[in-house]
Structure formats: structure tokens, C-alpha cells
C-alpha positions as YAML, in Angstrom:
chain: A
units: angstrom
residues:
- id: 1
  name: MET
  ca: [116.14, 116.50, 93.40]
- id: 2
  name: GLN
  ca: [112.67, 117.86, 92.68]
- id: 3
  name: LEU
  ca: [110.66, 116.98, 89.55]
- id: 4
  name: ARG
  ca: [108.95, 119.88, 87.87]
- id: 5
  name: PRO
  ca: [105.09, 119.75, 87.77]
- id: 6
  name: ASN
  ca: [105.06, 118.93, 84.04]
- id: 7
  name: GLN
  ca: [107.53, 116.03, 84.57]
- id: 8
  name: ARG
  ca: [105.00, 114.29, 86.83]
- id: 9
  name: LEU
  ca: [102.20, 114.37, 84.18]
- id: 10
  name: LYS
  ca: [100.74, 111.26, 82.60]
- id: 11
  name: LEU
  ca: [99.13, 110.99, 79.20]
- id: 12
  name: ASP
  ca: [96.17, 109.29, 80.95]
- id: 13
  name: GLU
  ca: [95.30, 111.34, 83.96]
- id: 14
  name: THR
  ca: [92.25, 109.33, 84.94]
- id: 15
  name: ASP
  ca: [92.20, 107.62, 88.31]
- id: 16
  name: ASP
  ca: [94.89, 104.90, 88.40]
- id: 17
  name: LYS
  ca: [92.49, 102.63, 90.24]
- id: 18
  name: LEU
  ca: [90.32, 102.54, 87.09]
- id: 19
  name: PHE
  ca: [93.24, 101.53, 84.92]
- id: 20
  name: TYR
  ca: [94.23, 98.70, 87.25]
- id: 21
  name: ALA
  ca: [90.62, 97.68, 88.07]
- id: 22
  name: TYR
  ca: [90.93, 94.34, 86.20]
- id: 23
  name: PRO
  ca: [93.67, 91.80, 86.90]
- id: 24
  name: ARG
  ca: [96.48, 91.16, 84.48]
- id: 25
  name: PHE
  ca: [97.85, 87.70, 85.08]
- id: 26
  name: VAL
  ca: [100.80, 88.10, 82.76]
- id: 27
  name: THR
  ca: [104.43, 88.95, 83.24]
- id: 28
  name: HIS
  ca: [105.45, 92.35, 81.86]
- id: 29
  name: VAL
  ca: [109.05, 91.39, 81.08]
- id: 30
  name: ASP
  ca: [110.64, 88.40, 79.44]
- id: 31
  name: GLU
  ca: [112.15, 85.29, 81.03]
- id: 32
  name: GLY
  ca: [115.69, 86.63, 80.74]
- id: 33
  name: PHE
  ca: [114.82, 89.70, 82.81]
- id: 34
  name: ILE
  ca: [112.99, 87.57, 85.39]
- id: 35
  name: GLN
  ca: [115.98, 85.22, 85.77]
- id: 36
  name: GLN
  ca: [118.34, 88.11, 86.26]
- id: 37
  name: LEU
  ca: [116.05, 89.63, 88.87]
- id: 38
  name: THR
  ca: [115.63, 86.39, 90.76]
- id: 39
  name: ASP
  ca: [119.38, 85.88, 90.76]
- id: 40
  name: LEU
  ca: [119.87, 89.35, 92.11]
- id: 41
  name: TYR
  ca: [117.33, 88.77, 94.87]
- id: 42
  name: ARG
  ca: [119.12, 85.45, 95.64]
- id: 43
  name: ASP
  ca: [122.39, 87.38, 96.03]
- id: 44
  name: ARG
  ca: [121.08, 90.34, 98.06]
- id: 45
  name: LEU
  ca: [118.16, 89.05, 100.16]
- id: 46
  name: LYS
  ca: [118.75, 87.00, 103.32]
- id: 47
  name: PRO
  ca: [116.60, 84.12, 104.66]
- id: 48
  name: ASN
  ca: [114.21, 84.75, 107.50]
- id: 49
  name: THR
  ca: [114.02, 88.51, 106.89]
- id: 50
  name: ARG
  ca: [111.12, 90.84, 106.37]
- id: 51
  name: ILE
  ca: [110.45, 91.90, 102.72]
- id: 52
  name: PHE
  ca: [108.13, 94.68, 101.39]
- id: 53
  name: ASP
  ca: [107.18, 94.07, 97.77]
- id: 54
  name: MET
  ca: [105.96, 97.51, 96.70]
- id: 55
  name: MET
  ca: [103.72, 97.90, 93.67]
- id: 56
  name: SER
  ca: [103.53, 94.10, 93.37]
- id: 57
  name: SER
  ca: [101.26, 91.83, 91.42]
- id: 58
  name: TRP
  ca: [100.46, 88.11, 91.19]
- id: 59
  name: VAL
  ca: [104.17, 87.06, 91.20]
- id: 60
  name: SER
  ca: [107.18, 88.48, 93.06]
- id: 61
  name: HIS
  ca: [110.05, 86.70, 91.39]
- id: 62
  name: LEU
  ca: [111.57, 85.74, 94.70]
- id: 63
  name: PRO
  ca: [113.86, 82.64, 94.80]
- id: 64
  name: GLU
  ca: [111.70, 79.64, 95.61]
- id: 65
  name: GLU
  ca: [114.28, 78.09, 97.87]
- id: 66
  name: ILE
  ca: [114.58, 81.03, 100.21]
- id: 67
  name: GLU
  ca: [112.14, 81.34, 103.09]
- id: 68
  name: PHE
  ca: [111.39, 84.78, 104.49]
- id: 69
  name: SER
  ca: [109.90, 85.55, 107.89]
- id: 70
  name: HIS
  ca: [107.31, 87.86, 106.29]
- id: 71
  name: VAL
  ca: [106.55, 89.17, 102.79]
- id: 72
  name: GLU
  ca: [104.28, 92.18, 102.70]
- id: 73
  name: GLY
  ca: [102.75, 93.08, 99.38]
- id: 74
  name: HIS
  ca: [101.26, 96.24, 98.00]
- id: 75
  name: GLY
  ca: [99.55, 97.09, 94.70]
- id: 76
  name: LEU
  ca: [96.45, 98.46, 92.99]
- id: 77
  name: ASN
  ca: [94.68, 95.23, 92.17]
- id: 78
  name: ALA
  ca: [93.49, 92.96, 94.97]
- id: 79
  name: GLU
  ca: [92.86, 89.94, 92.67]
- id: 80
  name: GLU
  ca: [96.44, 89.97, 91.54]
- id: 81
  name: LEU
  ca: [97.82, 90.27, 95.03]
- id: 82
  name: ALA
  ca: [95.52, 87.51, 96.35]
- id: 83
  name: ARG
  ca: [97.01, 85.17, 93.67]
- id: 84
  name: ASN
  ca: [100.56, 85.83, 94.82]
- id: 85
  name: ALA
  ca: [101.57, 82.78, 96.91]
- id: 86
  name: ARG
  ca: [104.69, 84.49, 98.34]
- id: 87
  name: LEU
  ca: [102.76, 87.22, 100.13]
- id: 88
  name: ASN
  ca: [101.93, 86.70, 103.81]
- id: 89
  name: HIS
  ca: [99.77, 89.87, 103.72]
- id: 90
  name: TYR
  ca: [99.00, 92.65, 101.31]
- id: 91
  name: PHE
  ca: [97.18, 95.98, 101.01]
- id: 92
  name: VAL
  ca: [95.82, 98.08, 98.18]
- id: 93
  name: GLN
  ca: [96.83, 101.75, 97.98]
- id: 94
  name: ASN
  ca: [97.37, 104.37, 95.29]
- id: 95
  name: LEU
  ca: [100.76, 105.91, 96.09]
- id: 96
  name: ASN
  ca: [100.07, 108.78, 93.69]
- id: 97
  name: GLU
  ca: [97.10, 109.79, 95.89]
- id: 98
  name: ASN
  ca: [98.70, 108.94, 99.21]
- id: 99
  name: PRO
  ca: [102.42, 108.03, 99.35]
- id: 100
  name: GLN
  ca: [102.41, 107.43, 103.09]
- id: 101
  name: LEU
  ca: [102.64, 103.76, 103.78]
- id: 102
  name: PRO
  ca: [100.64, 102.23, 106.69]
- id: 103
  name: LEU
  ca: [103.77, 100.43, 107.91]
- id: 104
  name: PRO
  ca: [105.92, 100.94, 111.04]
- id: 105
  name: ASP
  ca: [109.33, 102.68, 111.08]
- id: 106
  name: GLU
  ca: [112.34, 100.49, 110.51]
- id: 107
  name: ASP
  ca: [110.33, 97.32, 110.01]
- id: 108
  name: PHE
  ca: [111.69, 95.70, 106.86]
- id: 109
  name: ASP
  ca: [115.05, 94.32, 105.78]
- id: 110
  name: ALA
  ca: [114.36, 94.90, 102.10]
- id: 111
  name: VAL
  ca: [112.05, 96.92, 99.89]
- id: 112
  name: LEU
  ca: [111.57, 95.70, 96.35]
- id: 113
  name: ASN
  ca: [110.01, 97.55, 93.35]
- id: 114
  name: CYS
  ca: [109.83, 95.67, 90.07]
- id: 115
  name: VAL
  ca: [109.01, 97.43, 86.76]
- id: 116
  name: SER
  ca: [106.74, 99.98, 88.42]
- id: 117
  name: VAL
  ca: [108.87, 102.95, 89.42]
- id: 118
  name: GLN
  ca: [108.00, 104.71, 86.13]
- id: 119
  name: TYR
  ca: [104.43, 105.29, 87.36]
- id: 120
  name: VAL
  ca: [105.34, 107.13, 90.55]
- id: 121
  name: GLN
  ca: [104.43, 110.78, 90.37]
- id: 122
  name: TYR
  ca: [105.89, 111.84, 93.70]
- id: 123
  name: PRO
  ca: [109.10, 109.76, 93.94]
- id: 124
  name: GLU
  ca: [110.62, 112.09, 96.55]
- id: 125
  name: ALA
  ca: [107.83, 111.19, 98.98]
- id: 126
  name: VAL
  ca: [107.77, 107.52, 98.09]
- id: 127
  name: PHE
  ca: [111.56, 107.11, 98.51]
- id: 128
  name: SER
  ca: [111.36, 108.88, 101.85]
- id: 129
  name: GLU
  ca: [108.80, 106.24, 102.89]
- id: 130
  name: ILE
  ca: [111.09, 103.47, 101.62]
- id: 131
  name: TYR
  ca: [113.86, 104.87, 103.82]
- id: 132
  name: ARG
  ca: [111.58, 105.24, 106.78]
- id: 133
  name: ILE
  ca: [110.37, 101.61, 106.80]
- id: 134
  name: LEU
  ca: [113.83, 100.08, 106.13]
- id: 135
  name: LYS
  ca: [115.88, 98.83, 109.06]
- id: 136
  name: PRO
  ca: [119.35, 100.28, 109.33]
- id: 137
  name: GLY
  ca: [121.44, 98.38, 106.79]
- id: 138
  name: GLY
  ca: [118.32, 97.36, 104.87]
- id: 139
  name: VAL
  ca: [118.32, 97.32, 101.09]
- id: 140
  name: ALA
  ca: [116.08, 98.82, 98.45]
- id: 141
  name: ILE
  ca: [116.16, 97.25, 94.98]
- id: 142
  name: ILE
  ca: [114.42, 99.12, 92.12]
- id: 143
  name: SER
  ca: [114.33, 97.15, 88.90]
- id: 144
  name: PHE
  ca: [113.00, 98.10, 85.48]
- id: 145
  name: SER
  ca: [113.34, 97.49, 81.76]
- id: 146
  name: ASN
  ca: [112.22, 99.55, 78.76]
- id: 147
  name: ARG
  ca: [108.61, 98.37, 78.81]
- id: 148
  name: MET
  ca: [105.76, 100.36, 80.37]
- id: 149
  name: PHE
  ca: [102.10, 101.26, 80.15]
- id: 150
  name: PHE
  ca: [103.12, 104.43, 78.16]
- id: 151
  name: GLU
  ca: [99.98, 106.34, 79.04]
- id: 152
  name: LYS
  ca: [100.56, 105.83, 82.78]
- id: 153
  name: ALA
  ca: [104.30, 106.55, 82.93]
- id: 154
  name: ILE
  ca: [105.26, 110.07, 84.02]
- id: 155
  name: GLN
  ca: [106.65, 112.48, 81.45]
- id: 156
  name: ALA
  ca: [110.13, 112.52, 82.99]
- id: 157
  name: TRP
  ca: [110.32, 108.77, 82.32]
- id: 158
  name: ARG
  ca: [108.62, 108.70, 78.92]
- id: 159
  name: GLU
  ca: [110.89, 111.31, 77.47]
- id: 160
  name: ALA
  ca: [114.12, 109.91, 78.94]
- id: 161
  name: SER
  ca: [116.67, 107.57, 77.39]
- id: 162
  name: GLU
  ca: [117.35, 104.26, 79.17]
- id: 163
  name: ALA
  ca: [120.57, 105.71, 80.59]
- id: 164
  name: HIS
  ca: [118.76, 108.80, 81.85]
- id: 165
  name: ARG
  ca: [116.10, 106.63, 83.53]
- id: 166
  name: VAL
  ca: [118.90, 105.00, 85.53]
- id: 167
  name: GLU
  ca: [120.06, 108.50, 86.51]
- id: 168
  name: LEU
  ca: [116.51, 109.37, 87.51]
- id: 169
  name: VAL
  ca: [116.29, 106.51, 89.97]
- id: 170
  name: LYS
  ca: [119.73, 107.34, 91.33]
- id: 171
  name: GLN
  ca: [118.50, 110.88, 91.94]
- id: 172
  name: TYR
  ca: [115.38, 109.54, 93.64]
- id: 173
  name: PHE
  ca: [117.64, 107.74, 96.15]
- id: 174
  name: ALA
  ca: [119.93, 110.79, 96.44]
- id: 175
  name: SER
  ca: [116.98, 113.07, 97.31]
- id: 176
  name: VAL
  ca: [116.65, 111.26, 100.64]
- id: 177
  name: PRO
  ca: [119.47, 111.87, 103.12]
- id: 178
  name: GLY
  ca: [120.70, 108.58, 104.64]
- id: 179
  name: PHE
  ca: [120.77, 106.27, 101.63]
- id: 180
  name: THR
  ca: [124.13, 104.97, 100.45]
- id: 181
  name: THR
  ca: [125.36, 105.95, 97.01]
- id: 182
  name: ALA
  ca: [123.22, 103.96, 94.60]
- id: 183
  name: GLU
  ca: [124.68, 100.99, 92.85]
- id: 184
  name: VAL
  ca: [123.65, 100.22, 89.26]
- id: 185
  name: ILE
  ca: [123.43, 96.83, 87.53]
- id: 186
  name: ALA
  ca: [122.75, 97.16, 83.81]
- id: 187
  name: GLN
  ca: [122.37, 94.55, 81.07]
- id: 188
  name: LYS
  ca: [121.46, 96.21, 77.82]
- id: 189
  name: SER
  ca: [119.66, 94.32, 75.11]
- id: 190
  name: THR
  ca: [121.62, 93.25, 72.04]
- id: 191
  name: LEU
  ca: [118.53, 92.92, 69.87]
- id: 192
  name: PRO
  ca: [117.42, 95.67, 67.46]
- id: 193
  name: HIS
  ca: [114.82, 98.04, 68.86]
- id: 194
  name: PHE
  ca: [111.99, 96.84, 66.63]
- id: 195
  name: LEU
  ca: [112.46, 93.25, 67.90]
- id: 196
  name: GLN
  ca: [112.56, 94.48, 71.51]
- id: 197
  name: TRP
  ca: [109.23, 96.20, 70.98]
- id: 198
  name: LEU
  ca: [107.80, 93.07, 69.40]
- id: 199
  name: GLY
  ca: [108.64, 91.22, 72.56]
- id: 200
  name: ALA
  ca: [111.28, 88.90, 71.08]
- id: 201
  name: ALA
  ca: [112.90, 86.51, 73.60]
- id: 202
  name: GLY
  ca: [116.00, 87.99, 75.17]
- id: 203
  name: GLY
  ca: [115.04, 91.44, 74.14]
- id: 204
  name: ASP
  ca: [114.38, 93.08, 77.43]
- id: 205
  name: PRO
  ca: [117.20, 95.10, 78.96]
- id: 206
  name: PHE
  ca: [117.69, 94.70, 82.75]
- id: 207
  name: TYR
  ca: [118.37, 97.58, 85.04]
- id: 208
  name: ALA
  ca: [118.57, 97.57, 88.88]
- id: 209
  name: VAL
  ca: [119.33, 100.48, 91.10]
- id: 210
  name: ILE
  ca: [120.25, 99.43, 94.67]
- id: 211
  name: ALA
  ca: [120.85, 101.46, 97.82]
- id: 212
  name: TYR
  ca: [121.03, 100.67, 101.50]
- id: 213
  name: ARG
  ca: [119.87, 102.64, 104.51]
- id: 214
  name: ASN
  ca: [122.96, 103.80, 106.43]
...
């Protein structure tokens, strides 16, 4: 899988660091989405393991009752990351400028990416890095809804239907030899589209694409 150059384009091509220069201490999805994500983490993540929360913010939605040996955070706003009580350490890096992570090979049991995959312009490189840092048997969980900063999402995502966005993420995994066949968890919204866009409670669809390092 290789995105065409035009599919990587954003409506706002200014430096991402400028867009994320000020902190946003809000959740970008509704409570129903967050509960489903936390339940998924509760089911798939194991205690006393090493977690990498990629493209994170001030909250990671990890189950409160599970203790991990280390949670490494990454994002574009240091103030948001500093507020995240679940992170043991974090670093700031623009993956669209440099997708290579400053992390050792086979060091993490899980890699998480919540409602941010739509902004990745070079997913082939980023998912190769996810594979590299995962331990054998480690899991990658990519979750998303239908919300986004429209001007910062890549064209391939903006112009796709929700079903095709799921296929895109499956293709991202498939582009890296060594991942298992991606599993999909989907909970579509039952609300009319105009209520979803207004942010009505229960309006956010939930999608998660999951794969393991063989």
C-alpha cells in the first residue's frame, strides 16, 4: 500500500507545531466512545507491561485499576502531555517531519493511537516504526471516530467514507510485513448525521483496528 502524493495533502499545510502550539484540555470524542475505548484497553492490555501512547494528549483513557510498568507518551504539545498523569515519560515530535521514533527495538508490549491516525501523512513509515518498537506478540490498537480537525486530516481520510477509513487503517497494517491480519471493532452511531456533527451525546461512532506483531 502506497498513498499517492495528493492523498497525503492537508488543507492547512502550515507547520503542524503551530497548529498544536496551544494546549486543548478537552476530549475530542464523547463519553460513549471513551468508555468503549477504555473497555477495549481493559480487555487487550495486560498489567505490568510497557505501553507507548502515540500522538497522545492530556488523557490516555487507560483503565484506572490497571498498573503498567511504564507508559511512554508522545505528542505535539508539551503542556498537554505534562498534564497526563498516566505518563511516566513523554517526548514531543512531529511524525510528519520525522517518523522515526527515538525508541529501542522490541521495547513495548502495546502501541496505542487514539483519534489521531487521520493526521499521519506517511503512515507506511509510521506503521513500520510501530512494528519495530513492538515486542513479538505485542499489540497495536488504532482507534478513531468521525471527528477530526478537518484542515489537518490528509486528503485520503477527508474524502473517504467511514467504512473506507477502516479499510485505510487495515491497509496501513498490511503494508508492513509481520503484522497479523487486522481485526476490526465497529460500533456505528444510530443518530442522524446532523446530530452527530452537533456533538449530541451517544453520537460518536467507535472504530478500532487491531493487529499484533507476529
